[in-house]
Amino acid sequence: GNRLVISGQRPDCGRPAGCSFMVMEINYGPFSCEFQLPEGYDLGEALAVYQNGFLKIEIPQSVRPSGRQQMIPITEAK
């Protein structure tokens, strides 16, 4: 299969001096995520858009001829 790696640097947006957190669910600094994709997706045609804090990645399925004939019925419009 194909492997998709997303990596980047999330900047620290600046906290007031002396500010501390008990739990911080959004980490700052470098990050990396790796995804193993099943066969049949075309990474060469992938599109990525970052908008309003979200990264949207669209990966189309590959178009591979099956090598076999398939009958497609045609109906007449009335």
N, CA, C and O atoms as a DFTB+ gen file, in Angstrom:
312 C
 N C O
     1  1       0.804      -1.192       0.000
     2  2       0.000       0.000       0.000
     3  2       0.850       1.261       0.000
     4  3       2.079       1.190       0.018
     5  1       0.212       2.378      -0.019
     6  2       0.887       3.676       0.006
     7  2       0.962       4.192       1.433
     8  3       0.167       3.816       2.294
     9  1       1.920       5.046       1.656
    10  2       2.114       5.637       2.977
    11  2       1.979       7.143       2.840
    12  3       2.597       7.749       1.964
    13  1       1.167       7.752       3.707
    14  2       0.977       9.195       3.730
    15  2       1.558       9.716       5.037
    16  3       1.165       9.276       6.118
    17  1       2.494      10.653       4.934
    18  2       3.110      11.249       6.117
    19  2       2.753      12.731       6.143
    20  3       2.965      13.450       5.166
    21  1       2.213      13.172       7.264
    22  2       1.889      14.582       7.473
    23  2       2.782      15.077       8.593
    24  3       2.765      14.531       9.696
    25  1       3.565      16.113       8.310
    26  2       4.446      16.649       9.351
    27  2       4.469      18.166       9.257
    28  3       4.176      18.750       8.214
    29  1       4.822      18.779      10.361
    30  2       4.867      20.232      10.379
    31  2       5.328      20.752      11.718
    32  3       5.829      20.004      12.557
    33  1       5.155      22.024      11.903
    34  2       5.546      22.719      13.130
    35  2       4.352      23.538      13.599
    36  3       3.890      24.430      12.888
    37  1       3.858      23.238      14.780
    38  2       2.743      24.000      15.347
    39  2       3.336      25.067      16.259
    40  3       3.928      24.734      17.285
    41  1       3.187      26.359      15.904
    42  2       3.807      27.418      16.706
    43  2       3.090      27.613      18.037
    44  3       1.887      27.383      18.158
    45  1       3.856      28.040      19.019
    46  2       3.288      28.409      20.312
    47  2       2.723      29.812      20.144
    48  3       3.469      30.751      19.867
    49  1       1.434      29.962      20.306
    50  2       0.768      31.237      20.050
    51  2       1.039      32.277      21.127
    52  3       0.476      33.371      21.085
    53  1       1.866      31.960      22.059
    54  2       2.226      32.921      23.094
    55  2       1.231      32.942      24.232
    56  3       0.073      33.318      24.053
    57  1       1.679      32.545      25.377
    58  2       0.855      32.587      26.582
    59  2       1.354      33.722      27.456
    60  3       2.531      34.078      27.399
    61  1       0.485      34.286      28.250
    62  2       0.934      35.332      29.173
    63  2       2.000      34.790      30.128
    64  3       1.960      33.620      30.509
    65  1       2.941      35.634      30.507
    66  2       4.009      35.219      31.422
    67  2       3.402      34.683      32.709
    68  3       2.452      35.256      33.244
    69  1       3.948      33.591      33.198
    70  2       3.471      32.994      34.435
    71  2       2.247      32.115      34.266
    72  3       1.745      31.566      35.247
    73  1       1.761      31.973      33.058
    74  2       0.586      31.148      32.787
    75  2       1.010      29.680      32.731
    76  3       1.991      29.344      32.067
    77  1       0.282      28.809      33.418
    78  2       0.576      27.377      33.359
    79  2      -0.735      26.606      33.264
    80  3      -1.800      27.120      33.608
    81  1      -0.643      25.376      32.795
    82  2      -1.816      24.540      32.589
    83  2      -1.664      23.243      33.361
    84  3      -0.558      22.720      33.497
    85  1      -2.779      22.721      33.868
    86  2      -2.766      21.394      34.487
    87  2      -2.815      20.330      33.393
    88  3      -2.127      19.313      33.480
    89  1      -3.630      20.567      32.365
    90  2      -3.743      19.662      31.226
    91  2      -3.745      20.514      29.968
    92  3      -4.487      21.491      29.860
    93  1      -2.899      20.126      29.018
    94  2      -2.842      20.862      27.756
    95  2      -3.019      19.845      26.636
    96  3      -2.123      19.042      26.376
    97  1      -4.169      19.876      25.975
    98  2      -4.489      18.859      24.980
    99  2      -3.960      19.181      23.594
   100  3      -3.917      18.299      22.736
   101  1      -3.559      20.410      23.353
   102  2      -2.976      20.782      22.065
   103  2      -1.506      21.095      22.306
   104  3      -1.165      22.078      22.964
   105  1      -0.644      20.246      21.765
   106  2       0.792      20.436      21.948
   107  2       1.352      21.376      20.891
   108  3       0.800      21.504      19.798
   109  1       2.435      22.018      21.226
   110  2       3.120      22.918      20.305
   111  2       4.458      22.309      19.932
   112  3       4.988      21.467      20.657
   113  1       5.001      22.733      18.806
   114  2       6.287      22.230      18.347
   115  2       6.116      21.325      17.143
   116  3       5.070      21.335      16.494
   117  1       7.147      20.538      16.841
   118  2       7.089      19.669      15.661
   119  2       6.124      18.504      15.883
   120  3       5.952      18.025      17.004
   121  1       5.499      18.061      14.792
   122  2       4.609      16.899      14.862
   123  2       4.723      16.102      13.576
   124  3       5.163      16.616      12.548
   125  1       4.325      14.847      13.645
   126  2       4.330      13.977      12.479
   127  2       3.295      12.875      12.688
   128  3       3.206      12.293      13.769
   129  1       2.518      12.596      11.651
   130  2       1.532      11.508      11.662
   131  2       1.747      10.686      10.398
   132  3       2.003      11.237       9.327
   133  1       1.643       9.383      10.525
   134  2       1.834       8.501       9.379
   135  2       0.618       7.595       9.229
   136  3       0.130       7.020      10.202
   137  1       0.136       7.478       7.981
   138  2      -1.028       6.659       7.689
   139  2      -0.676       5.663       6.595
   140  3      -0.064       6.030       5.593
   141  1      -1.053       4.420       6.780
   142  2      -0.884       3.399       5.754
   143  2      -2.202       3.322       4.991
   144  3      -3.243       3.026       5.578
   145  1      -2.163       3.586       3.692
   146  2      -3.375       3.578       2.872
   147  2      -3.525       2.231       2.177
   148  3      -2.529       1.623       1.785
   149  1      -4.738       1.767       2.024
   150  2      -4.945       0.523       1.282
   151  2      -4.657       0.731      -0.202
   152  3      -4.607       1.862      -0.686
   153  1      -4.471      -0.361      -0.903
   154  2      -4.264      -0.294      -2.349
   155  2      -5.477       0.366      -2.996
   156  3      -6.593       0.292      -2.481
   157  1      -5.239       1.004      -4.122
   158  2      -6.353       1.553      -4.882
   159  2      -6.570       3.043      -4.721
   160  3      -7.599       3.566      -5.150
   161  1      -5.611       3.746      -4.104
   162  2      -5.714       5.199      -3.975
   163  2      -4.527       5.849      -4.664
   164  3      -3.410       5.336      -4.596
   165  1      -4.760       6.970      -5.323
   166  2      -3.742       7.638      -6.131
   167  2      -3.200       8.860      -5.390
   168  3      -3.783       9.941      -5.471
   169  1      -2.090       8.696      -4.671
   170  2      -1.496       9.808      -3.927
   171  2      -0.988      10.906      -4.848
   172  3      -0.877      12.058      -4.429
   173  1      -0.679      10.570      -6.088
   174  2      -0.224      11.569      -7.045
   175  2      -1.286      12.604      -7.377
   176  3      -0.966      13.689      -7.862
   177  1      -2.543      12.279      -7.119
   178  2      -3.656      13.190      -7.399
   179  2      -4.273      13.758      -6.120
   180  3      -5.347      14.359      -6.166
   181  1      -3.605      13.575      -4.987
   182  2      -4.146      14.043      -3.706
   183  2      -4.174      15.570      -3.645
   184  3      -3.309      16.243      -4.205
   185  1      -5.177      16.097      -2.963
   186  2      -5.307      17.534      -2.743
   187  2      -5.379      17.782      -1.241
   188  3      -6.049      17.043      -0.518
   189  1      -4.691      18.819      -0.770
   190  2      -4.723      19.170       0.649
   191  2      -5.042      20.654       0.789
   192  3      -4.458      21.492       0.102
   193  1      -5.972      20.967       1.684
   194  2      -6.374      22.351       1.937
   195  2      -6.386      22.572       3.444
   196  3      -6.988      21.799       4.190
   197  1      -5.725      23.623       3.880
   198  2      -5.735      24.012       5.287
   199  2      -6.601      25.254       5.413
   200  3      -6.320      26.279       4.791
   201  1      -7.658      25.163       6.221
   202  2      -8.584      26.286       6.350
   203  2      -9.195      26.285       7.747
   204  3      -9.666      25.256       8.232
   205  1      -9.179      27.436       8.375
   206  2      -9.777      27.617       9.699
   207  2      -9.267      26.606      10.723
   208  3     -10.027      26.122      11.561
   209  1      -7.985      26.295      10.649
   210  2      -7.387      25.388      11.627
   211  2      -7.550      23.915      11.324
   212  3      -7.150      23.077      12.132
   213  1      -8.128      23.574      10.177
   214  2      -8.330      22.175       9.818
   215  2      -7.607      21.858       8.514
   216  3      -7.594      22.667       7.586
   217  1      -7.010      20.681       8.455
   218  2      -6.374      20.194       7.238
   219  2      -7.282      19.138       6.628
   220  3      -7.592      18.130       7.264
   221  1      -7.706      19.376       5.391
   222  2      -8.563      18.433       4.674
   223  2      -7.749      17.845       3.533
   224  3      -7.218      18.579       2.699
   225  1      -7.652      16.524       3.495
   226  2      -6.903      15.830       2.447
   227  2      -7.873      14.936       1.686
   228  3      -8.578      14.120       2.279
   229  1      -7.899      15.101       0.374
   230  2      -8.730      14.260      -0.484
   231  2      -7.814      13.425      -1.364
   232  3      -6.966      13.960      -2.079
   233  1      -7.991      12.111      -1.308
   234  2      -7.182      11.188      -2.107
   235  2      -8.146      10.370      -2.957
   236  3      -8.896       9.550      -2.429
   237  1      -8.129      10.589      -4.273
   238  2      -9.073       9.855      -5.122
   239  2      -8.660       8.393      -5.287
   240  3      -7.492       8.033      -5.148
   241  1      -9.644       7.580      -5.583
   242  2      -9.353       6.188      -5.886
   243  2      -8.696       6.105      -7.253
   244  3      -8.984       6.904      -8.143
   245  1      -7.817       5.136      -7.406
   246  2      -7.160       4.914      -8.692
   247  2      -8.175       4.393      -9.691
   248  3      -9.099       3.656      -9.347
   249  1      -7.981       4.794     -10.928
   250  2      -8.820       4.270     -12.001
   251  2      -7.981       3.233     -12.723
   252  3      -7.064       3.558     -13.477
   253  1      -8.314       1.996     -12.478
   254  2      -7.570       0.907     -13.108
   255  2      -8.544       0.081     -13.940
   256  3      -9.576      -0.365     -13.439
   257  1      -8.216      -0.116     -15.194
   258  2      -9.091      -0.967     -15.997
   259  2      -9.066      -2.389     -15.450
   260  3      -8.006      -2.909     -15.100
   261  1     -10.226      -3.007     -15.379
   262  2     -10.310      -4.349     -14.805
   263  2      -9.836      -5.421     -15.776
   264  3      -9.569      -6.549     -15.364
   265  1      -9.728      -5.089     -17.057
   266  2      -9.271      -6.068     -18.029
   267  2     -10.362      -7.033     -18.466
   268  3     -10.093      -7.976     -19.211
   269  1     -11.579      -6.810     -18.017
   270  2     -12.675      -7.688     -18.425
   271  2     -13.815      -6.847     -18.980
   272  3     -13.980      -5.677     -18.635
   273  1     -14.571      -7.458     -19.824
   274  2     -15.705      -6.756     -20.402
   275  2     -16.880      -6.792     -19.445
   276  3     -17.088      -7.765     -18.719
   277  1     -17.625      -5.734     -19.460
   278  2     -18.818      -5.658     -18.620
   279  2     -19.954      -5.131     -19.472
   280  3     -19.811      -4.114     -20.151
   281  1     -21.075      -5.816     -19.437
   282  2     -22.251      -5.400     -20.192
   283  2     -22.981      -4.322     -19.401
   284  3     -23.253      -4.487     -18.212
   285  1     -23.295      -3.221     -20.072
   286  2     -24.043      -2.134     -19.453
   287  2     -25.358      -2.011     -20.204
   288  3     -25.368      -1.627     -21.373
   289  1     -26.476      -2.333     -19.545
   290  2     -27.762      -2.260     -20.248
   291  2     -28.141      -0.817     -20.571
   292  3     -27.879       0.096     -19.789
   293  1     -28.759      -0.628     -21.731
   294  2     -29.206       0.695     -22.165
   295  2     -30.722       0.663     -22.241
   296  3     -31.308      -0.190     -22.908
   297  1     -31.342       1.598     -21.551
   298  2     -32.805       1.683     -21.621
   299  2     -33.181       2.909     -22.435
   300  3     -32.468       3.912     -22.436
   301  1     -34.297       2.818     -23.122
   302  2     -34.754       3.915     -23.970
   303  2     -35.568       4.895     -23.136
   304  3     -36.459       4.498     -22.384
   305  1     -35.253       6.176     -23.277
   306  2     -36.005       7.208     -22.566
   307  2     -37.387       7.328     -23.163
   308  3     -37.553       7.203     -24.377
   309  1     -38.377       7.566     -22.333
   310  2     -39.765       7.681     -22.823
   311  2     -40.215       9.103     -22.831
   312  3     -41.351       9.389     -23.211
